C-alpha cells in the first residue's frame, strides 16, 4: 500500500468555522490531489498540486484553499465551513507520468458541517 | 464539460452470476482506468487501458477499451461476494492537463 495518511479521519464542525484537513505521503510522489465524494456525484476534484508551492484548481474549488509547503504534505482548508461541504474527502497521490499513472488514495476524511 | 456515464448505477446479483458494467462518453480519451472502492476506503486501481480495442484480463475480470477510445466495459465472470464494491471508471481526456475524471460508479452487491 502507498504510504498515504489523512487526518483527522472524522470531524464534526459547525457552520462558519475554519477546518483544515491534512494529507501526508511517504512516497515522494510529485502530484497530490484533493477530491470530495458525494452520493449521486461521484469523485470530484477540488484542487491539485504538481509540486511544492505549485497548486491549481479542480472542478469544485469554490470555498476551498490548499497549500503545499513540502513534498509530503498537502493541506485542504475550508475557510468558513458550510453544510454543503459535508462530504467524504479523499487525498490521492501520483508519480506524474502523463497518460497512465496510477493514483493512490488515502483512507478518507468524513466531514460533517452542522 | 465532459459527460461521462456509468451503467448500471446499482447491481445486485447472486454468487456465480456473470455481469458487465459500462462506461460511456461522447469524448475521446487518451487512456482509461478502472478503480474499485470498498466501503470506508479509498479507490484502488484495477487496470489501465490505453489502446483502442485493448482487452485486459485480471483473473475473472475482463476490461475492454472501445475502438474509438470513447467507452469501456468491465465484465466479471462467476462473481463472488469479495467482488462487492463500487466500480469507478476514470478516463483521462485527450489534451487535458493530465487529471482524471471519475464516473459516478456502479455499486455492485454479490450475495452468497
Coordinates of N, CA and C in Angstrom, one line a residue:
Chain A
X1 N 0.8 -1.2 0.0 CA 0.0 0.0 0.0 C 0.9 1.3 0.0
X2 N 0.4 2.2 -0.8 CA 1.2 3.5 -0.8 C 1.0 4.2 0.5
X3 N 2.1 4.9 1.0 CA 2.0 5.5 2.3 C 1.3 6.8 2.3
X4 N 0.0 6.8 2.4 CA -0.8 8.0 2.5 C -1.6 8.0 3.7
X5 N -1.6 9.0 4.5 CA -2.4 9.1 5.7 C -3.2 10.4 5.6
X6 N -4.4 10.4 6.1 CA -5.2 11.6 6.2 C -5.6 11.8 7.7
X7 N -5.6 13.1 8.0 CA -6.1 13.4 9.4 C -6.9 14.7 9.4
X8 N -7.9 14.8 10.2 CA -8.4 13.7 11.0 C -9.2 12.7 10.1
X9 N -9.6 11.6 10.6 CA -10.4 10.7 9.8 C -11.9 11.0 9.9
X10 N -12.3 11.6 11.0 CA -13.7 12.1 11.2 C -13.6 13.4 11.8
X11 N -14.6 14.3 11.4 CA -14.7 15.6 12.1 C -16.1 16.1 11.9
X12 N -16.6 16.6 13.0 CA -17.9 17.3 13.1 C -17.6 18.7 13.5
X13 N -18.1 19.7 12.7 CA -17.9 21.1 13.0 C -19.2 21.9 12.7
X14 N -19.1 23.1 13.1 CA -20.3 24.0 12.9 C -20.1 24.9 11.7
X15 N -21.2 25.3 11.2 CA -21.2 26.3 10.1 C -20.4 27.5 10.5
X16 N -19.6 28.0 9.6 CA -18.8 29.2 9.8 C -17.4 29.0 10.4
X17 N -17.1 27.8 10.8 CA -15.8 27.6 11.5 C -14.8 27.2 10.4
X18 N -13.5 27.5 10.6 CA -12.5 27.1 9.7 C -12.1 25.6 10.0
X19 N -11.8 24.9 8.9 CA -11.4 23.5 9.0 C -10.2 23.2 8.1
X20 N -9.2 22.5 8.6 CA -8.1 22.1 7.8 C -7.9 20.6 7.9
X21 N -7.9 20.0 6.7 CA -7.6 18.6 6.6 C -6.2 18.4 6.0
X22 N -5.5 17.4 6.6 CA -4.1 17.1 6.2 C -4.0 15.8 5.5
X23 N -3.2 15.8 4.4 CA -2.8 14.6 3.7 C -1.3 14.5 3.8
X24 N -0.8 13.4 4.2 CA 0.7 13.2 4.4 C 1.1 11.9 3.6
X25 N 2.1 12.0 2.8 CA 2.6 10.9 2.0 C 4.1 10.6 2.3
X26 N 4.4 9.4 2.2 CA 5.8 9.0 2.4 C 6.5 8.4 1.1
X27 N 5.8 8.7 0.0 CA 6.2 8.1 -1.3 C 7.0 9.0 -2.2
X28 N 7.1 10.3 -1.8 CA 7.9 11.3 -2.6 C 7.3 11.4 -3.9
X29 N 5.9 11.3 -4.1 CA 5.2 11.5 -5.3 C 5.1 13.0 -5.6
X30 N 5.2 13.3 -6.9 CA 5.1 14.7 -7.2 C 3.7 15.3 -7.1
X31 N 2.7 14.5 -7.6 CA 1.4 15.1 -7.7 C 0.6 14.7 -6.4
X32 N -0.2 15.6 -6.0 CA -1.2 15.3 -4.9 C -2.5 16.0 -5.2
X33 N -3.6 15.3 -4.8 CA -4.9 15.7 -5.2 C -5.9 15.7 -4.0
X34 N -6.9 16.6 -4.0 CA -8.0 16.5 -3.0 C -9.3 16.3 -3.8
X35 N -10.0 15.3 -3.4 CA -11.3 15.0 -4.0 C -12.4 15.1 -2.9
X36 N -13.6 15.3 -3.3 CA -14.7 15.1 -2.4 C -15.7 14.0 -3.1
X37 N -16.3 13.2 -2.3 CA -17.2 12.2 -2.8 C -18.5 12.3 -2.2
X38 N -19.5 12.5 -3.0 CA -20.9 12.6 -2.5 C -21.8 11.7 -3.3
X39 N -22.9 11.2 -2.6 CA -23.8 10.4 -3.4 C -24.4 11.1 -4.6
X40 N -24.4 10.4 -5.7 CA -25.0 11.0 -6.9 C -24.0 11.9 -7.7
X41 N -22.9 12.1 -7.1 CA -21.9 12.9 -7.8 C -20.6 12.3 -8.1
X42 N -20.3 11.2 -7.4 CA -19.0 10.5 -7.6 C -17.9 11.3 -7.0
X43 N -16.7 11.1 -7.5 CA -15.5 11.8 -7.0 C -15.3 13.0 -7.8
X44 N -15.1 14.1 -7.2 CA -14.9 15.4 -7.9 C -13.6 16.1 -7.4
X45 N -12.8 16.5 -8.3 CA -11.5 17.1 -8.0 C -11.7 18.5 -7.4
X46 N -11.1 18.8 -6.3 CA -11.2 20.1 -5.6 C -10.0 21.0 -6.0
X47 N -8.8 20.5 -5.7 CA -7.6 21.2 -6.0 C -6.5 20.1 -6.2
X48 N -5.5 20.4 -6.9 CA -4.3 19.5 -7.0 C -3.0 20.3 -7.0
X49 N -2.0 19.5 -6.7 CA -0.6 20.1 -6.7 C 0.3 19.3 -7.5
X50 N 1.2 20.1 -8.3 CA 2.1 19.4 -9.1 C 3.6 19.7 -8.7
X51 N 3.7 20.2 -7.5 CA 5.0 20.4 -6.8 C 4.8 21.3 -5.6
X52 N 5.9 21.4 -4.9 CA 5.9 22.3 -3.7 C 5.5 23.7 -4.2
X53 N 4.5 24.2 -3.5 CA 4.0 25.6 -3.7 C 3.4 25.7 -5.1
X54 N 3.2 24.6 -5.8 CA 2.5 24.7 -7.1 C 1.2 24.0 -7.0
X55 N 0.1 24.8 -7.1 CA -1.2 24.2 -7.0 C -2.1 24.8 -8.1
X56 N -3.3 24.1 -8.3 CA -4.2 24.6 -9.3 C -5.6 24.1 -8.9
X57 N -6.6 24.8 -9.5 CA -8.0 24.5 -9.1 C -8.5 23.3 -9.9
X58 N -9.4 22.6 -9.3 CA -10.1 21.5 -9.9 C -11.6 21.9 -10.2
X59 N -12.4 20.9 -10.4 CA -13.8 21.2 -10.8 C -14.6 21.9 -9.8
X60 N -14.4 21.7 -8.5 CA -15.3 22.2 -7.4 C -14.4 22.9 -6.4
X61 N -13.7 24.0 -6.8 CA -12.7 24.6 -5.9 C -13.3 25.7 -5.0
X62 N -14.5 26.2 -5.3 CA -15.1 27.4 -4.6 C -15.2 27.0 -3.1
X63 N -14.8 27.9 -2.2 CA -14.9 27.6 -0.8 C -13.7 26.8 -0.2
X64 N -12.8 26.5 -1.0 CA -11.6 25.7 -0.6 C -10.3 26.3 -1.0
X65 N -9.3 26.2 -0.1 CA -8.0 26.6 -0.5 C -7.0 25.5 -0.1
X66 N -5.8 25.5 -0.7 CA -4.9 24.4 -0.4 C -3.5 25.0 -0.2
X67 N -2.6 24.3 0.4 CA -1.2 24.7 0.5 C -0.3 23.5 0.5
X68 N 0.8 23.6 -0.1 CA 1.8 22.5 -0.1 C 3.2 23.2 0.1
X69 N 3.6 23.2 1.3 CA 4.9 23.8 1.7 C 6.1 22.8 1.6
X70 N 5.8 21.5 1.6 CA 6.8 20.5 1.4 C 6.2 19.3 0.7
X71 N 7.0 18.5 0.1 CA 6.6 17.4 -0.8 C 5.6 16.5 -0.1
X72 N 5.8 16.2 1.1 CA 5.0 15.2 1.8 C 3.6 15.6 2.3
X73 N 3.4 16.9 2.4 CA 2.1 17.4 3.0 C 1.3 18.3 2.1
X74 N 0.0 18.0 2.0 CA -0.9 18.8 1.2 C -2.1 19.1 2.1
X75 N -2.4 20.4 2.4 CA -3.4 20.8 3.3 C -4.6 21.3 2.5
X76 N -5.8 20.9 2.9 CA -7.0 21.5 2.4 C -7.7 22.3 3.5
X77 N -8.0 23.5 3.2 CA -8.7 24.4 4.2 C -10.0 24.9 3.7
X78 N -11.0 24.7 4.6 CA -12.3 25.4 4.4 C -12.3 26.6 5.3
X79 N -12.3 27.7 4.7 CA -12.1 29.0 5.5 C -13.3 29.2 6.4
X80 N -14.5 28.9 5.9 CA -15.7 29.1 6.7 C -16.7 28.0 6.2
X81 N -16.7 26.9 7.0 CA -17.4 25.7 6.5 C -18.9 26.0 6.4
X82 N -19.5 25.3 5.4 CA -20.9 25.4 5.1 C -21.5 24.0 5.1
X83 N -22.8 23.8 5.3 CA -23.4 22.5 5.3 C -23.2 21.8 4.0
X84 N -23.1 22.5 2.9 CA -22.9 21.9 1.6 C -21.5 21.3 1.4
X85 N -20.6 21.5 2.4 CA -19.3 21.0 2.3 C -19.2 19.7 3.2
X86 N -20.3 19.3 3.7 CA -20.4 17.9 4.4 C -20.2 16.9 3.3
X87 N -19.2 16.1 3.5 CA -18.8 15.1 2.4 C -17.7 14.2 3.0
X88 N -17.3 13.3 2.1 CA -16.1 12.5 2.4 C -15.0 13.0 1.5
X89 N -13.9 13.3 2.1 CA -12.8 13.9 1.4 C -11.6 12.9 1.2
X90 N -11.2 12.7 0.0 CA -10.1 11.8 -0.3 C -8.9 12.6 -0.8
X91 N -7.7 12.2 -0.3 CA -6.5 12.7 -0.9 C -5.9 11.6 -1.8
X92 N -5.2 12.0 -2.8 CA -4.6 11.0 -3.7 C -3.2 11.5 -4.1
X93 N -2.3 10.6 -4.5 CA -1.0 11.0 -5.0 C -0.7 10.2 -6.2
X94 N 0.1 10.8 -7.1 CA 0.6 10.0 -8.2 C 2.0 10.5 -8.6
X95 N 2.7 9.6 -9.4 CA 4.0 9.9 -9.7 C 4.2 10.9 -10.8
X96 N 3.0 11.1 -11.6 CA 3.1 12.2 -12.5 C 3.4 11.9 -13.9
X97 N 3.5 10.6 -14.3 CA 3.8 10.3 -15.7 C 2.5 10.5 -16.5
X98 N 2.5 11.4 -17.5 CA 1.2 11.7 -18.2 C 0.7 10.4 -18.9
X99 N -0.6 10.3 -18.8 CA -1.2 9.2 -19.6 C -1.6 8.0 -18.9
X100 N -0.8 7.4 -18.1 CA -1.1 6.1 -17.5 C -0.8 6.0 -16.0
X101 N -0.5 7.1 -15.3 CA 0.0 6.9 -14.0 C -1.2 6.6 -13.0
X102 N -0.9 5.8 -12.0 CA -1.8 5.4 -11.1 C -2.0 6.5 -10.0
X103 N -3.2 6.7 -9.6 CA -3.5 7.5 -8.4 C -3.7 6.6 -7.2
X104 N -3.0 6.8 -6.1 CA -3.1 6.1 -4.9 C -3.9 7.0 -3.9
X105 N -5.0 6.4 -3.3 CA -5.8 7.2 -2.5 C -5.6 6.9 -1.0
X106 N -5.8 7.9 -0.2 CA -5.8 7.8 1.2 C -7.1 7.2 1.7
X107 N -7.3 7.0 3.0 CA -8.5 6.3 3.6 C -9.7 7.2 3.7
X108 N -9.5 8.5 3.5 CA -10.7 9.4 3.5 C -10.9 10.1 4.9
X109 N -11.5 11.3 4.8 CA -11.9 12.0 6.0 C -13.4 12.3 5.9
X110 N -14.2 11.9 6.8 CA -15.6 12.2 6.8 C -15.8 13.4 7.6
X111 N -16.3 14.5 6.9 CA -16.5 15.8 7.5 C -18.0 16.1 7.5
X112 N -18.5 16.4 8.7 CA -19.9 16.8 8.9 C -20.0 18.2 9.3
X113 N -20.7 19.1 8.6 CA -20.8 20.5 9.0 C -22.3 20.7 9.4
X114 N -22.4 21.0 10.7 CA -23.8 21.2 11.2 C -24.3 22.6 11.1
Chain B
X1 N -17.6 20.7 -20.6 CA -17.8 19.7 -19.5 C -17.9 18.3 -20.1
X2 N -17.1 17.4 -19.6 CA -17.2 16.0 -20.0 C -18.4 15.4 -19.5
X3 N -19.1 14.6 -20.4 CA -20.3 13.9 -20.0 C -19.8 12.4 -19.9
X4 N -19.8 11.9 -18.7 CA -19.4 10.5 -18.5 C -20.5 9.7 -17.8
X5 N -20.9 8.6 -18.4 CA -22.0 7.9 -17.8 C -21.5 6.4 -17.5
X6 N -21.8 6.0 -16.3 CA -21.6 4.6 -15.9 C -23.0 3.9 -15.7
X7 N -23.1 2.7 -16.2 CA -24.3 2.0 -16.0 C -24.0 0.5 -15.8
X8 N -24.9 -0.2 -15.1 CA -26.0 0.4 -14.3 C -25.4 1.1 -13.1
X9 N -26.3 1.9 -12.4 CA -25.9 2.6 -11.2 C -25.7 1.6 -10.0
X10 N -26.7 0.7 -10.0 CA -26.7 -0.4 -8.9 C -26.9 -1.7 -9.6
X11 N -26.3 -2.7 -9.0 CA -26.4 -4.1 -9.5 C -26.3 -5.0 -8.3
X12 N -27.4 -5.9 -8.2 CA -27.4 -6.9 -7.1 C -27.6 -8.2 -7.7
X13 N -26.6 -9.1 -7.5 CA -26.6 -10.4 -8.1 C -26.3 -11.5 -7.1
X14 N -26.5 -12.8 -7.6 CA -26.1 -13.9 -6.8 C -24.7 -14.4 -7.1
X15 N -24.1 -14.9 -6.1 CA -22.7 -15.5 -6.4 C -22.8 -16.5 -7.6
X16 N -21.8 -16.4 -8.4 CA -21.7 -17.3 -9.6 C -22.2 -16.7 -10.9
X17 N -23.0 -15.6 -10.8 CA -23.5 -15.0 -12.0 C -22.4 -14.2 -12.7
X18 N -22.7 -13.9 -14.0 CA -21.8 -13.0 -14.7 C -22.4 -11.6 -14.8
X19 N -21.6 -10.6 -15.0 CA -22.1 -9.3 -15.1 C -21.2 -8.4 -16.0
X20 N -21.8 -7.3 -16.5 CA -21.0 -6.4 -17.3 C -21.4 -5.0 -16.9
X21 N -20.5 -4.1 -16.6 CA -20.8 -2.7 -16.4 C -20.1 -1.9 -17.4
X22 N -20.7 -0.7 -17.7 CA -20.3 0.1 -18.8 C -19.9 1.5 -18.4
X23 N -19.0 2.1 -19.2 CA -18.5 3.5 -19.0 C -18.6 4.1 -20.4
X24 N -19.4 5.1 -20.6 CA -19.6 5.7 -21.9 C -19.5 7.2 -21.9
X25 N -19.0 7.7 -23.0 CA -18.9 9.2 -23.2 C -18.9 9.5 -24.7
X26 N -19.1 10.8 -25.0 CA -19.0 11.2 -26.4 C -17.6 11.8 -26.7
X27 N -16.8 11.8 -25.6 CA -15.4 12.3 -25.8 C -14.4 11.2 -26.0
X28 N -13.3 11.6 -26.7 CA -12.2 10.6 -26.9 C -11.2 10.8 -25.7
X29 N -10.7 9.6 -25.2 CA -9.8 9.6 -24.1 C -8.4 9.1 -24.5
X30 N -7.4 9.6 -23.8 CA -6.1 9.1 -24.1 C -5.8 7.8 -23.4
X31 N -6.5 7.6 -22.3 CA -6.4 6.3 -21.5 C -7.6 6.3 -20.6
X32 N -7.8 5.1 -20.0 CA -8.9 5.0 -19.1 C -8.5 4.0 -18.0
X33 N -8.9 4.3 -16.7 CA -8.6 3.4 -15.6 C -9.9 3.0 -15.0
X34 N -9.8 1.8 -14.4 CA -10.9 1.3 -13.6 C -10.4 1.1 -12.2
X35 N -11.2 1.6 -11.2 CA -10.9 1.5 -9.8 C -12.0 0.8 -9.1
X36 N -11.7 0.1 -8.0 CA -12.7 -0.5 -7.1 C -12.6 0.2 -5.7
X37 N -13.7 0.5 -5.2 CA -13.7 1.1 -3.8 C -14.6 0.3 -2.9
X38 N -14.1 -0.1 -1.8 CA -14.8 -0.8 -0.8 C -15.3 0.2 0.3
X39 N -16.4 -0.1 1.0 CA -16.9 0.8 1.9 C -15.9 1.2 3.0
X40 N -15.8 2.6 3.2 CA -14.9 3.1 4.2 C -13.5 3.2 3.8
X41 N -13.2 3.0 2.5 CA -11.9 3.0 2.0 C -11.8 3.9 0.7
X42 N -10.5 4.2 0.3 CA -10.3 4.9 -0.9 C -10.3 4.0 -2.1
X43 N -10.5 4.5 -3.3 CA -10.5 3.6 -4.5 C -9.1 3.0 -4.7
X44 N -9.1 1.9 -5.3 CA -7.8 1.2 -5.6 C -7.8 0.8 -7.1
X45 N -6.7 1.1 -7.8 CA -6.6 0.9 -9.2 C -6.7 -0.6 -9.6
X46 N -7.6 -1.0 -10.5 CA -7.6 -2.3 -11.1 C -6.8 -2.5 -12.3
X47 N -7.0 -1.5 -13.3 CA -6.4 -1.7 -14.6 C -6.3 -0.3 -15.3
X48 N -5.4 -0.2 -16.2 CA -5.3 1.0 -17.1 C -5.3 0.4 -18.5
X49 N -6.2 1.0 -19.4 CA -6.2 0.7 -20.8 C -5.9 1.9 -21.6
X50 N -5.1 1.7 -22.7 CA -4.6 2.8 -23.4 C -4.9 2.8 -24.9
X51 N -4.9 1.6 -25.5 CA -5.1 1.5 -26.9 C -6.5 1.1 -27.3
X52 N -7.1 1.8 -28.3 CA -8.4 1.4 -28.8 C -8.5 0.0 -29.1
X53 N -9.6 -0.7 -28.6 CA -9.8 -2.1 -28.8 C -9.1 -3.0 -27.8
X54 N -8.3 -2.4 -26.9 CA -7.5 -3.2 -26.0 C -8.4 -4.0 -25.0
X55 N -7.9 -5.2 -24.8 CA -8.6 -6.1 -23.8 C -7.6 -6.5 -22.8
X56 N -7.9 -6.3 -21.5 CA -7.0 -6.8 -20.4 C -7.8 -7.7 -19.5
X57 N -7.1 -8.7 -19.0 CA -7.8 -9.6 -18.1 C -7.1 -9.6 -16.7
X58 N -7.8 -9.7 -15.7 CA -7.3 -9.7 -14.3 C -8.1 -10.8 -13.6
X59 N -7.6 -12.0 -13.6 CA -8.4 -13.2 -13.1 C -9.7 -13.3 -13.7
X60 N -10.8 -13.1 -13.0 CA -12.2 -13.2 -13.5 C -12.7 -11.9 -14.1
X61 N -11.9 -10.9 -14.1 CA -12.3 -9.6 -14.6 C -11.7 -9.3 -16.0
X62 N -12.6 -8.9 -16.9 CA -12.1 -8.6 -18.3 C -12.5 -7.1 -18.6
X63 N -11.5 -6.4 -19.0 CA -11.7 -4.9 -19.3 C -11.5 -4.7 -20.8
X64 N -12.3 -3.9 -21.4 CA -12.2 -3.6 -22.8 C -12.3 -2.1 -23.0
X65 N -11.4 -1.6 -23.8 CA -11.4 -0.2 -24.2 C -12.0 -0.1 -25.6
X66 N -13.0 0.7 -25.9 CA -13.6 0.8 -27.1 C -12.7 1.2 -28.3
X67 N -13.0 0.8 -29.5 CA -12.1 1.0 -30.6 C -11.9 2.5 -30.8
X68 N -12.9 3.3 -30.5 CA -12.7 4.8 -30.7 C -12.3 5.5 -29.4
X69 N -12.0 4.7 -28.4 CA -11.5 5.2 -27.1 C -12.5 6.2 -26.5
X70 N -13.8 5.9 -26.6 CA -14.8 6.7 -26.0 C -15.6 6.0 -24.9
X71 N -15.3 4.7 -24.8 CA -16.1 3.9 -23.9 C -15.3 2.7 -23.4
X72 N -15.8 2.1 -22.4 CA -15.1 0.9 -21.8 C -16.1 0.0 -21.1
X73 N -15.8 -1.2 -21.0 CA -16.6 -2.2 -20.2 C -15.8 -3.0 -19.3
X74 N -16.4 -3.5 -18.3 CA -15.8 -4.4 -17.3 C -16.8 -5.6 -17.1
X75 N -16.3 -6.8 -17.5 CA -17.1 -8.0 -17.3 C -16.5 -8.8 -16.2
X76 N -17.3 -9.3 -15.3 CA -16.9 -10.2 -14.3 C -17.6 -11.5 -14.5
X77 N -16.8 -12.6 -14.5 CA -17.3 -13.9 -14.7 C -17.4 -14.6 -13.3
X78 N -18.5 -15.3 -13.1 CA -18.7 -16.1 -11.8 C -18.4 -15.2 -10.6
X79 N -19.2 -14.1 -10.5 CA -19.0 -13.2 -9.4 C -19.0 -13.8 -8.0
X80 N -18.1 -13.3 -7.1 CA -18.0 -13.7 -5.8 C -18.3 -12.6 -4.8
X81 N -18.7 -12.9 -3.6 CA -19.0 -11.8 -2.6 C -17.9 -10.9 -2.4
X82 N -16.7 -11.3 -2.6 CA -15.5 -10.4 -2.5 C -15.4 -9.4 -3.6
X83 N -16.2 -9.5 -4.7 CA -16.2 -8.6 -5.7 C -17.1 -7.4 -5.4
X84 N -17.9 -7.5 -4.3 CA -18.8 -6.4 -3.9 C -18.0 -5.1 -3.7
X85 N -18.5 -4.0 -4.2 CA -17.9 -2.7 -4.1 C -18.4 -1.7 -5.1
X86 N -17.8 -0.6 -5.1 CA -18.1 0.5 -6.1 C -17.1 0.5 -7.2
X87 N -17.5 0.3 -8.4 CA -16.6 0.3 -9.5 C -16.6 1.6 -10.3
X88 N -15.5 2.3 -10.3 CA -15.4 3.6 -10.9 C -14.5 3.6 -12.2
X89 N -15.0 4.2 -13.2 CA -14.2 4.4 -14.4 C -13.6 5.8 -14.3
X90 N -12.4 5.9 -14.8 CA -11.7 7.2 -14.7 C -10.9 7.4 -15.9
X91 N -11.5 8.1 -16.9 CA -10.7 8.3 -18.2 C -9.9 9.6 -18.0
X92 N -8.9 9.7 -18.9 CA -8.1 10.9 -19.0 C -8.3 11.5 -20.3
X93 N -8.9 12.7 -20.3 CA -9.3 13.3 -21.6 C -8.0 13.6 -22.4
X94 N -8.2 13.5 -23.8 CA -7.1 13.9 -24.7 C -6.9 15.4 -24.5
X95 N -5.6 15.8 -24.4 CA -5.2 17.2 -24.3 C -5.5 17.8 -22.9
X96 N -5.8 17.0 -22.0 CA -6.1 17.6 -20.6 C -4.7 17.8 -20.0
X97 N -4.7 18.4 -18.8 CA -3.5 18.6 -18.1 C -3.0 17.3 -17.4
X98 N -3.8 16.3 -17.6 CA -3.4 15.0 -17.0 C -4.3 14.5 -15.9
X99 N -5.2 15.3 -15.5 CA -6.1 14.9 -14.4 C -7.1 13.9 -14.9
X100 N -7.5 13.0 -14.1 CA -8.6 12.1 -14.4 C -9.9 12.7 -14.1
X101 N -10.9 12.2 -14.8 CA -12.3 12.5 -14.4 C -12.9 11.2 -14.0
X102 N -13.7 11.2 -12.9 CA -14.3 10.0 -12.4 C -15.8 9.9 -12.7
X103 N -16.2 8.7 -13.1 CA -17.7 8.4 -13.2 C -18.3 8.3 -11.9
X104 N -19.6 8.3 -11.8 CA -20.3 8.1 -10.6 C -20.3 6.7 -10.0
X105 N -19.9 5.8 -10.8 CA -19.7 4.4 -10.4 C -20.9 3.5 -10.5
X106 N -20.6 2.2 -10.4 CA -21.6 1.2 -10.4 C -21.4 0.5 -9.0
X107 N -22.4 0.5 -8.2 CA -22.4 -0.2 -6.9 C -22.8 -1.6 -7.1
X108 N -21.9 -2.5 -6.9 CA -22.2 -4.0 -7.1 C -22.3 -4.7 -5.8
X109 N -23.3 -5.5 -5.6 CA -23.5 -6.3 -4.4 C -23.7 -7.8 -4.9
X110 N -22.8 -8.6 -4.4 CA -22.8 -10.0 -4.8 C -23.2 -10.8 -3.5
X111 N -24.4 -11.4 -3.6 CA -24.9 -12.2 -2.4 C -24.5 -13.6 -2.5
X112 N -24.1 -14.2 -1.3 CA -23.7 -15.6 -1.3 C -24.9 -16.5 -1.5

